[in-house]
Amino acid sequence: MRYGARALAAGLATVVVSGCTAVPDLLPTAGDPPETGATDTSAEPERFAGQDVEWAACHTGEDLDAAVEEGGERDWLAALECGTVAVPLDYREPDGRTIDLHLVRAPATGDGERIGSLVINPGGPGVTGSEALFWETLSPRVRASFDLVSFDPRGVGESEGLECGNWDAIDQAMVTMAGTEPEDLVPEQLAPLEEAAREYADACADTAGEDFLRNIGTVNVVRDLDIIRDALGDDALTFLGFSYGTYIGALYAETFPHHTRALVLDGAVETDHSNAESAYEQAVGFQEAWEYFVEYCVSDMAECPFDSVGGAEADMDEVLARLDADPPMVDEQPVASGDFSWMVMMALYDEFLWEDIAQAVLAVQRGDDEAIDTWFPDLYDYAFETSGTAAAPRADEDAPVDDTAALTAINCADRDDPEDIGAYHEATVREAEAAPHFGGGVWAVVPCAYWTETEEAPTGFTAPDAPPIVVVGTVGDPATPYVWAQELAEQLETASLVTYEGGGHTIYGYGVSACVDDPVDDYLIDLTVPEEGLSCPGEL
């Protein structure tokens, strides 16, 4: 398959879930900062301690009717409660400007004693927690034991969500360069992207303010999370993080180990490298997930468009060439090679769409217009409308929604990035060689070269004082490669790894694998750690 034109959106989660708890026998102590010095572990600023969240129904009347029209279940949506918690913009100036963080809660459903709150982050960065609880989620056991709580991190959604810059100019620059192999690009061809990225970074600083951008990163999200924990009345945090949410959870364990009860980190992200290097590694992850799919297709599918694993790339090149020569129409839009590559890439997020990928490729190979009309629309909608973000009504329809801005701002805030576009070019050359199916992600992080100076998140932390942590990794995860889960489980001193031997991005709580769900449920509810080295078979 030829080098892709579209940028990868790092850490998108196609399905999101939520939950949280606390237990009275784990009394937290503020403690001194650990020697590793991630961030300080002092208690929340006095001004923000002991807040009472004023919960009110999220959906009522016409809004509830509209949410049901969007596919939600009425009784579930009617039970959701929304509220806010105030946090300081700058923790060094707790008496200064504040941010109201938007929270959503699904109250515990059980008749027995409630354990506490299970706080959920669905990933991103830039994905709103408001949408994480739009659909009923997690097992009845977990829902009975915990209030499920999610929140919009600072700068996201209804927590002063960012909107800034002209990302279209960056997209256009990437599309223009996509016609040239990365190793053949010359400085003149890179100049439009460099200019668009610089202008985007400047526009974000002008629109949001440098002070806001300086304080948007994960270090401060973790500090916010401890204020949320306190406001929920939990002595210690129970947390479920998917994708980017694993970064939040892991750093919380390092920063507030004595405020931690249980953490489930599913689909670990890499935390030590620059955005350019992380994007390169993610592209390799998509390539490996593609190869994992091809192996399954050749060996287990009744109808597979590939005769062999080794010949699949040439077969796909031929399919893409046919699409460019005569693109079919979906929703009155032509589907050429770049669009189809994106459809395939997004479908890799869910192993139960693998059959759809195979059938769509077969339809093009056979020139079967009827089959194309059957298999293309759902993949197209999944890729361009529902992947990564849910089309759920928001409590405040006027709140800004710009996932690209929040994604970029948080990523740029967290990492130490090169300031020379040549470093991004070099990473893209390596990306094209290692992952010819799914390149382009490195170009999407070039704005970080020109970003406002921020407080970077720490690297190499080990959370030695945290209680047991559970990391979940999927062997065929395209967006957060399995090796990242292995690395995080090894990095965190008290972590154990649960492996799912299947495909897709994240796995816990979807009702797909009881082998994964049941022991992780046990861990959240009664703190029983899954058996060492637990590995669960794929469900296909």
Coordinates of C-alpha atoms in Angstrom, one line a residue:
M1 CA 0.0 0.0 0.0
R2 CA 1.4 3.4 -0.8
Y3 CA 2.4 5.9 1.7
G4 CA -0.7 7.4 3.3
A5 CA -1.8 11.1 3.0
R6 CA -3.8 11.3 6.2
A7 CA -2.4 12.0 9.6
L8 CA -2.9 9.6 12.5
A9 CA -4.9 10.9 15.4
A10 CA -2.9 9.5 18.3
G11 CA -4.8 7.6 21.0
L12 CA -8.3 7.7 19.6
A13 CA -10.6 5.2 21.3
T14 CA -13.5 4.0 19.3
V15 CA -15.5 2.8 22.3
V16 CA -15.4 4.5 25.6
V17 CA -16.3 3.5 29.1
S18 CA -16.2 4.8 32.6
G19 CA -16.1 4.0 36.4
C20 CA -14.5 4.9 39.8
T21 CA -14.4 4.0 43.6
A22 CA -12.9 4.6 47.0
V23 CA -12.6 2.5 50.1
P24 CA -12.5 3.7 53.8
D25 CA -9.6 1.6 55.0
L26 CA -7.1 3.3 52.6
L27 CA -6.8 6.6 54.3
P28 CA -4.6 9.0 52.2
T29 CA -1.8 11.1 53.6
A30 CA -0.5 14.1 51.8
G31 CA 3.1 12.8 52.1
D32 CA 6.3 14.3 50.8
P33 CA 7.1 14.4 47.1
P34 CA 8.8 11.2 45.9
E35 CA 12.5 11.3 45.3
T36 CA 11.8 10.9 41.6
G37 CA 10.1 14.3 41.7
A38 CA 7.3 13.8 39.2
T39 CA 5.2 16.7 40.6
D40 CA 4.4 17.6 44.2
T41 CA 2.0 15.3 46.1
S42 CA 0.8 17.9 48.5
A43 CA -2.9 18.1 49.2
E44 CA -5.1 20.2 47.0
P45 CA -4.9 23.9 47.6
E46 CA -7.1 24.7 50.6
R47 CA -9.3 27.0 48.5
F48 CA -10.4 24.0 46.4
A49 CA -10.7 21.3 49.1
G50 CA -14.0 19.9 50.2
Q51 CA -16.1 21.1 47.3
D52 CA -19.7 19.9 47.1
V53 CA -20.7 19.0 43.5
E54 CA -24.2 20.3 42.8
W55 CA -25.5 17.5 40.6
A56 CA -28.4 18.0 38.2
A57 CA -30.0 16.0 35.5
C58 CA -27.9 16.2 32.3
H59 CA -30.8 15.4 29.9
T60 CA -34.4 16.6 30.4
G61 CA -37.3 17.3 28.2
E62 CA -36.5 18.0 24.5
D63 CA -32.8 17.5 25.2
L64 CA -33.5 14.0 26.5
D65 CA -35.7 13.2 23.4
A66 CA -32.9 14.4 21.1
A67 CA -30.4 12.3 23.0
V68 CA -32.6 9.2 22.6
E69 CA -32.9 10.0 18.9
E70 CA -29.1 9.9 18.7
G71 CA -29.2 6.3 19.8
G72 CA -29.1 6.6 23.6
E73 CA -31.2 4.5 26.0
R74 CA -33.8 6.7 27.7
D75 CA -33.7 5.4 31.3
W76 CA -29.9 5.5 31.3
L77 CA -29.7 9.0 29.9
A78 CA -32.4 10.3 32.3
A79 CA -30.4 9.0 35.2
L80 CA -27.2 10.8 34.2
E81 CA -26.2 13.8 36.4
C82 CA -23.9 16.7 35.5
G83 CA -22.0 19.1 37.7
T84 CA -18.8 21.1 38.0
V85 CA -15.7 21.3 40.1
A86 CA -13.5 24.4 40.3
V87 CA -9.7 24.1 39.9
P88 CA -6.9 26.7 39.6
L89 CA -5.7 27.5 36.2
D90 CA -2.1 27.8 37.6
Y91 CA -1.4 25.7 40.7
R92 CA 1.5 28.1 41.5
E93 CA -1.2 30.8 41.8
P94 CA -4.1 29.1 43.5
D95 CA -5.8 32.5 44.2
G96 CA -5.8 33.4 40.6
R97 CA -8.0 32.4 37.6
T98 CA -10.1 29.2 38.0
I99 CA -11.5 26.7 35.5
D100 CA -14.8 24.9 36.1
L101 CA -14.4 21.3 35.1
H102 CA -17.5 19.6 33.7
L103 CA -18.4 16.2 35.3
V104 CA -20.9 13.5 34.4
R105 CA -22.1 10.8 36.8
A106 CA -24.1 7.6 36.5
P107 CA -25.1 6.8 40.1
A108 CA -24.5 3.3 41.4
T109 CA -27.4 0.9 40.6
G110 CA -26.9 -1.6 43.4
D111 CA -29.0 -2.1 46.5
G112 CA -25.9 -2.9 48.6
E113 CA -23.2 -0.7 49.9
R114 CA -21.7 1.6 47.3
I115 CA -17.9 1.4 47.3
G116 CA -17.3 4.8 45.9
S117 CA -16.7 6.5 42.5
L118 CA -15.0 5.0 39.5
V119 CA -13.5 7.8 37.4
I120 CA -13.1 7.1 33.7
N121 CA -11.0 8.8 31.1
P122 CA -11.9 7.6 27.5
G123 CA -8.6 8.7 25.9
G124 CA -7.7 11.3 23.4
P125 CA -6.2 13.7 24.4
G126 CA -9.0 16.0 23.3
V127 CA -11.9 13.5 23.8
T128 CA -14.6 14.7 26.2
G129 CA -15.5 12.7 29.2
S130 CA -19.0 14.0 28.8
E131 CA -19.5 11.5 26.0
A132 CA -18.0 8.6 27.8
L133 CA -21.2 7.9 29.7
F134 CA -23.6 8.5 26.9
W135 CA -24.1 4.8 26.5
E136 CA -24.6 2.3 29.3
T137 CA -21.2 0.7 29.9
L138 CA -19.2 -1.8 32.0
S139 CA -20.6 -4.8 33.7
P140 CA -23.7 -4.8 36.0
R141 CA -21.4 -5.8 38.9
V142 CA -19.3 -2.6 38.4
R143 CA -22.3 -0.4 37.8
A144 CA -23.9 -1.7 41.0
S145 CA -20.8 -1.0 43.1
F146 CA -19.7 2.4 41.9
D147 CA -20.9 5.7 40.7
L148 CA -19.4 6.0 37.3
V149 CA -17.9 9.4 36.8
S150 CA -16.2 11.1 33.8
F151 CA -15.0 14.6 33.2
D152 CA -13.8 16.9 30.5
P153 CA -10.1 17.7 31.2
R154 CA -9.1 21.3 31.2
G155 CA -9.1 22.7 27.7
V156 CA -11.5 20.0 26.4
G157 CA -15.2 20.2 25.7
E158 CA -17.2 22.0 28.4
S159 CA -14.1 22.6 30.5
E160 CA -13.1 25.7 28.5
G161 CA -12.6 23.7 25.4
L162 CA -10.0 25.0 23.0
E163 CA -10.7 26.3 19.5
C164 CA -7.8 27.9 17.7
G165 CA -6.0 28.2 14.4
N166 CA -6.5 27.0 10.9
W167 CA -5.9 23.2 10.8
D168 CA -7.2 23.1 7.3
A169 CA -3.9 24.7 6.1
I170 CA -1.9 22.0 7.8
D171 CA -4.1 19.3 6.2
Q172 CA -3.7 20.9 2.8
A173 CA 0.1 21.0 3.2
M174 CA 0.2 17.4 4.2
V175 CA -2.0 16.4 1.2
T176 CA 0.3 18.3 -1.1
M177 CA 3.3 16.5 0.2
A178 CA 1.7 13.1 0.0
G179 CA 2.4 12.9 -3.7
T180 CA 6.1 12.8 -3.0
E181 CA 8.0 10.1 -1.2
P182 CA 9.2 11.6 2.1
E183 CA 12.9 10.9 1.3
D184 CA 12.5 12.9 -1.9
L185 CA 11.0 16.0 -0.2
V186 CA 13.1 19.2 -0.4
P187 CA 13.0 22.2 1.9
E188 CA 10.8 24.2 -0.5
Q189 CA 8.2 21.5 -0.3
L190 CA 8.3 21.5 3.5
A191 CA 7.9 25.3 3.7
P192 CA 4.1 25.4 3.4
L193 CA 3.7 22.9 6.3
E194 CA 6.3 24.8 8.4
E195 CA 4.4 28.1 7.8
A196 CA 1.0 26.6 8.5
A197 CA 2.2 24.9 11.7
R198 CA 3.8 28.0 13.0
E199 CA 0.7 30.1 12.2
Y200 CA -1.5 27.5 14.0
A201 CA 0.7 27.6 17.1
D202 CA 0.7 31.4 17.1
A203 CA -3.1 31.5 16.6
C204 CA -3.6 29.1 19.5
A205 CA -1.5 31.3 21.7
D206 CA -3.4 34.4 20.7
T207 CA -6.8 32.8 21.0
A208 CA -6.4 30.8 24.2
G209 CA -3.6 32.9 25.8
E210 CA -0.1 31.7 26.5
D211 CA -1.0 31.4 30.2
F212 CA -3.8 28.9 29.4
L213 CA -1.7 26.9 27.0
R214 CA 1.2 26.8 29.6
N215 CA -1.1 25.1 32.1
I216 CA -3.1 22.7 29.9
G217 CA -0.9 19.6 30.1
T218 CA -1.3 16.2 31.8
V219 CA 0.6 17.4 34.9
N220 CA -2.2 19.7 35.7
V221 CA -4.9 17.2 34.7
V222 CA -3.5 14.9 37.3
R223 CA -3.7 17.7 39.9
D224 CA -7.2 18.4 38.8
L225 CA -8.1 14.7 39.2
D226 CA -7.1 14.8 42.9
I227 CA -9.4 17.7 43.5
I228 CA -12.2 15.8 41.7
R229 CA -11.5 12.8 43.9
D230 CA -11.8 14.9 47.0
A231 CA -15.0 16.6 45.7
L232 CA -16.5 13.1 45.1
G233 CA -15.9 12.3 48.7
D234 CA -13.5 9.4 48.0
D235 CA -10.5 8.9 50.3
A236 CA -8.6 7.2 47.5
L237 CA -9.1 7.2 43.7
T238 CA -10.4 4.3 41.7
F239 CA -9.7 5.1 38.0
L240 CA -10.2 3.5 34.6
G241 CA -8.1 5.0 31.8
F242 CA -8.1 4.1 28.1
S243 CA -5.4 5.1 25.7
Y244 CA -4.2 8.6 26.7
G245 CA -6.1 8.0 29.9
T246 CA -3.4 5.5 30.9
Y247 CA -1.0 8.5 31.0
I248 CA -3.2 10.3 33.4
G249 CA -3.6 7.3 35.6
A250 CA 0.1 6.3 35.7
L251 CA 1.2 9.9 36.5
Y252 CA -1.5 10.1 39.2
A253 CA 0.0 7.0 40.8
E254 CA 3.4 8.6 40.8
T255 CA 2.1 12.0 42.1
F256 CA -0.5 10.9 44.6
P257 CA 0.3 7.3 45.6
H258 CA -1.4 7.6 49.0
H259 CA -4.5 8.8 47.3
T260 CA -4.7 5.8 45.0
R261 CA -7.0 2.8 45.5
A262 CA -7.1 1.0 42.2
L263 CA -6.0 1.9 38.6
V264 CA -6.9 0.0 35.4
L265 CA -4.8 1.3 32.5
D266 CA -6.0 -0.2 29.1
G267 CA -4.1 0.6 25.9
A268 CA -1.0 2.2 27.3
V269 CA 0.6 5.2 25.6
E270 CA 4.3 5.9 25.3
T271 CA 5.3 8.6 27.7
D272 CA 9.1 9.2 27.3
H273 CA 9.6 10.3 23.7
S274 CA 8.9 13.4 21.6
N275 CA 5.7 13.6 19.7
A276 CA 7.5 13.0 16.5
E277 CA 9.0 9.7 17.8
S278 CA 5.8 8.6 19.4
A279 CA 3.9 9.2 16.1
Y280 CA 6.5 7.1 14.3
E281 CA 6.0 4.3 16.8
Q282 CA 2.3 4.5 16.4
A283 CA 2.5 4.3 12.7
V284 CA 4.6 1.1 13.1
G285 CA 1.8 -0.1 15.5
F286 CA -0.8 0.4 12.7
Q287 CA 1.4 -1.5 10.3
E288 CA 1.8 -4.4 12.7
A289 CA -2.0 -4.5 13.3
W290 CA -2.5 -4.6 9.6
E291 CA -0.1 -7.5 9.2
Y292 CA -1.9 -9.2 12.2
F293 CA -5.2 -8.8 10.3
V294 CA -3.7 -10.2 7.1
E295 CA -2.4 -13.2 8.9
Y296 CA -5.8 -13.9 10.3
C297 CA -7.5 -13.3 6.9
V298 CA -5.2 -15.7 5.1
S299 CA -5.4 -18.4 7.7
D300 CA -9.0 -18.2 9.0
M301 CA -11.4 -16.3 6.7
A302 CA -13.5 -18.3 4.3
E303 CA -13.0 -15.5 1.7
C304 CA -9.8 -13.6 1.9
P305 CA -8.6 -11.1 -0.8
F306 CA -5.0 -12.1 -0.3
D307 CA -3.3 -15.4 -1.4
S308 CA -0.4 -15.0 1.1
V309 CA 0.8 -12.7 3.8
G310 CA 3.8 -11.7 1.7
G311 CA 1.7 -10.7 -1.3
A312 CA -0.9 -8.6 0.6
E313 CA 0.9 -5.3 0.1
A314 CA 1.1 -5.7 -3.7
D315 CA -2.6 -6.8 -3.7
M316 CA -3.5 -3.6 -1.8
D317 CA -1.5 -1.4 -4.1
E318 CA -3.5 -2.8 -7.0
V319 CA -6.8 -2.2 -5.2
L320 CA -5.8 1.4 -4.4
A321 CA -4.8 2.0 -8.0
R322 CA -8.2 0.8 -9.1
L323 CA -9.9 3.2 -6.7
D324 CA -7.9 6.2 -7.9
A325 CA -8.7 5.3 -11.5
D326 CA -12.5 4.9 -10.9
P327 CA -13.5 5.9 -7.3
P328 CA -16.9 4.7 -6.2
M329 CA -19.3 7.1 -4.5
V330 CA -20.4 7.0 -0.9
D331 CA -22.7 9.7 0.4
E332 CA -22.1 11.5 -2.8
Q333 CA -18.4 11.6 -2.1
P334 CA -15.7 9.8 -4.2
V335 CA -13.7 7.2 -2.3
A336 CA -10.1 7.2 -3.7
S337 CA -7.0 5.5 -2.3
G338 CA -6.4 7.9 0.6
D339 CA -10.0 7.7 1.8
F340 CA -10.0 3.9 1.6
S341 CA -6.7 3.7 3.4
W342 CA -8.3 5.7 6.2
M343 CA -11.3 3.5 6.2
V344 CA -9.1 0.4 6.6
M345 CA -7.0 2.1 9.3
M346 CA -10.0 3.1 11.4
A347 CA -11.6 -0.4 11.0
L348 CA -8.4 -1.9 12.6
Y349 CA -9.6 -0.3 15.8
D350 CA -12.3 -3.1 16.1
E351 CA -11.4 -6.7 15.3
F352 CA -15.1 -7.4 14.6
L353 CA -14.8 -5.1 11.5
W354 CA -12.0 -7.3 10.0
E355 CA -14.6 -9.2 7.9
D356 CA -15.9 -5.9 6.6
I357 CA -12.3 -4.9 5.5
A358 CA -11.8 -8.2 3.7
Q359 CA -15.2 -8.0 1.9
A360 CA -14.6 -4.4 0.9
V361 CA -11.2 -5.3 -0.6
L362 CA -12.7 -8.3 -2.5
A363 CA -15.4 -6.0 -3.9
V364 CA -12.9 -3.7 -5.5
Q365 CA -10.8 -6.6 -6.8
R366 CA -13.8 -8.1 -8.4
G367 CA -15.2 -4.8 -9.7
D368 CA -18.4 -5.7 -8.0
D369 CA -20.4 -2.5 -7.7
E370 CA -23.2 -4.1 -5.7
A371 CA -20.8 -5.5 -3.2
I372 CA -19.1 -2.1 -2.9
D373 CA -22.4 -0.5 -2.2
T374 CA -22.9 -3.2 0.5
W375 CA -19.6 -2.9 2.3
F376 CA -18.3 0.6 1.8
P377 CA -20.9 2.8 3.5
D378 CA -20.6 1.4 7.0
L379 CA -16.8 1.5 6.9
Y380 CA -17.0 5.0 5.5
D381 CA -19.3 6.2 8.2
Y382 CA -17.2 4.5 10.9
A383 CA -14.1 6.2 9.6
F384 CA -15.3 9.7 8.9
E385 CA -18.2 10.2 11.3
T386 CA -18.0 8.0 14.4
S387 CA -14.4 6.9 14.9
G388 CA -12.8 8.5 17.9
T389 CA -15.6 10.8 18.8
A390 CA -19.2 10.0 19.6
A391 CA -22.1 11.9 17.9
A392 CA -23.7 12.5 21.3
P393 CA -25.6 15.6 22.3
R394 CA -23.8 17.8 24.7
A395 CA -25.2 19.4 27.8
D396 CA -24.1 22.8 26.5
E397 CA -24.6 22.9 22.7
D398 CA -22.7 26.2 22.5
A399 CA -19.5 24.8 24.2
P400 CA -16.6 24.8 21.7
V401 CA -15.7 21.5 20.1
D402 CA -12.3 21.4 18.5
D403 CA -10.6 18.0 19.2
T404 CA -7.7 18.9 17.0
A405 CA -6.8 22.0 19.1
A406 CA -7.1 20.2 22.5
L407 CA -5.2 17.1 21.1
T408 CA -2.4 19.3 19.8
A409 CA -2.2 21.5 22.8
I410 CA -2.0 18.7 25.4
N411 CA 0.5 16.7 23.3
C412 CA 2.7 19.7 22.8
A413 CA 2.5 20.6 26.5
D414 CA 3.5 17.2 27.7
R415 CA 6.6 16.4 25.6
D416 CA 10.0 17.8 24.8
D417 CA 9.8 18.3 21.0
P418 CA 12.4 19.2 18.4
E419 CA 12.2 22.8 17.1
D420 CA 13.7 22.0 13.6
I421 CA 11.4 20.7 10.9
G422 CA 14.3 18.6 9.7
A423 CA 13.8 16.3 12.7
Y424 CA 10.2 15.7 11.8
H425 CA 11.2 15.1 8.2
E426 CA 13.8 12.5 9.3
A427 CA 11.1 10.7 11.4
T428 CA 8.7 10.7 8.5
V429 CA 11.3 9.1 6.2
R430 CA 11.7 6.3 8.8
E431 CA 7.9 6.1 9.2
A432 CA 7.4 5.6 5.4
E433 CA 9.9 2.8 5.4
A434 CA 8.6 1.0 8.4
A435 CA 4.9 1.6 7.9
P436 CA 4.1 2.2 4.2
H437 CA 0.4 1.5 4.9
F438 CA -0.2 4.2 7.4
G439 CA 2.2 7.1 7.3
G440 CA 1.7 10.8 7.8
G441 CA 1.2 11.0 11.6
V442 CA 4.5 12.7 12.2
W443 CA 3.6 15.7 10.1
A444 CA 0.5 16.3 12.3
V445 CA 2.7 17.1 15.3
V446 CA 4.9 19.8 13.6
P447 CA 3.0 22.6 15.5
C448 CA 4.7 21.4 18.6
A449 CA 8.0 22.8 17.2
Y450 CA 6.6 26.3 17.7
W451 CA 4.5 25.8 20.8
T452 CA 4.3 28.0 23.9
E453 CA 6.7 26.9 26.6
T454 CA 4.9 24.6 29.1
E455 CA 5.5 22.5 32.2
E456 CA 6.3 19.1 30.6
A457 CA 5.1 15.9 32.1
P458 CA 7.8 13.8 33.8
T459 CA 9.3 10.7 32.1
G460 CA 10.6 7.5 33.5
F461 CA 8.5 7.6 36.7
T462 CA 7.9 4.3 38.5
A463 CA 5.2 5.0 41.1
P464 CA 7.0 2.8 43.7
D465 CA 4.6 3.8 46.6
A466 CA 1.4 3.1 44.7
P467 CA -0.9 0.1 45.5
P468 CA -1.2 -2.7 42.8
I469 CA -2.0 -1.4 39.3
V470 CA -3.4 -3.4 36.4
V471 CA -2.3 -2.7 32.9
V472 CA -4.2 -4.2 30.0
G473 CA -2.7 -4.6 26.5
T474 CA -4.1 -6.0 23.2
V475 CA -1.6 -7.8 21.0
G476 CA -3.1 -6.4 17.8
D477 CA -3.8 -2.9 19.1
P478 CA -3.2 -0.4 16.2
A479 CA -3.2 2.9 18.0
T480 CA -1.4 2.0 21.2
P481 CA 1.0 -0.8 20.3
Y482 CA 1.2 -3.8 22.6
V483 CA 4.8 -3.1 23.3
W484 CA 3.8 0.1 25.1
A485 CA 1.6 -1.9 27.5
Q486 CA 4.5 -4.2 28.2
E487 CA 6.8 -1.2 28.8
L488 CA 4.4 0.5 31.1
A489 CA 3.8 -2.6 33.1
E490 CA 7.5 -3.0 33.5
Q491 CA 8.0 0.7 34.3
L492 CA 5.5 0.9 37.1
E493 CA 6.8 -1.1 40.1
T494 CA 3.5 -2.4 41.4
A495 CA 1.9 -3.1 38.0
S496 CA 0.8 -6.4 36.5
L497 CA -0.1 -7.0 32.8
V498 CA -3.2 -8.6 31.4
T499 CA -2.9 -9.5 27.7
Y500 CA -5.7 -9.9 25.1
E501 CA -4.4 -12.0 22.2
G502 CA -6.7 -10.4 19.7
G503 CA -7.0 -7.1 17.8
G504 CA -8.6 -3.7 18.2
H505 CA -7.9 -0.6 20.4
T506 CA -8.5 -1.4 24.1
I507 CA -10.6 -4.3 25.3
Y508 CA -11.7 -4.1 28.9
G509 CA -15.4 -3.5 29.7
Y510 CA -16.9 -4.0 26.3
G511 CA -18.3 -7.5 27.0
V512 CA -16.0 -9.0 24.4
S513 CA -13.7 -11.1 26.6
A514 CA -14.9 -12.5 29.9
C515 CA -11.4 -13.7 30.4
V516 CA -10.3 -10.0 30.6
D517 CA -13.4 -8.5 32.1
D518 CA -14.1 -10.8 35.0
P519 CA -10.7 -10.6 36.8
V520 CA -10.4 -6.8 36.1
D521 CA -13.9 -6.4 37.6
D522 CA -12.8 -8.4 40.7
Y523 CA -9.7 -6.1 41.0
L524 CA -11.9 -2.9 40.9
I525 CA -14.4 -4.3 43.3
D526 CA -12.4 -6.2 45.9
L527 CA -8.8 -5.3 45.0
T528 CA -7.9 -8.9 43.9
V529 CA -5.1 -8.6 41.5
P530 CA -5.4 -10.8 38.3
E531 CA -3.1 -13.8 38.2
E532 CA 0.5 -13.0 37.1
G533 CA 0.9 -13.2 33.3
L534 CA -2.8 -13.6 32.6
S535 CA -3.2 -14.0 28.8
C536 CA -6.7 -14.2 27.2
P537 CA -7.4 -15.6 23.7
G538 CA -8.8 -13.5 20.9
E539 CA -12.6 -13.8 20.4
L540 CA -12.7 -14.1 16.6

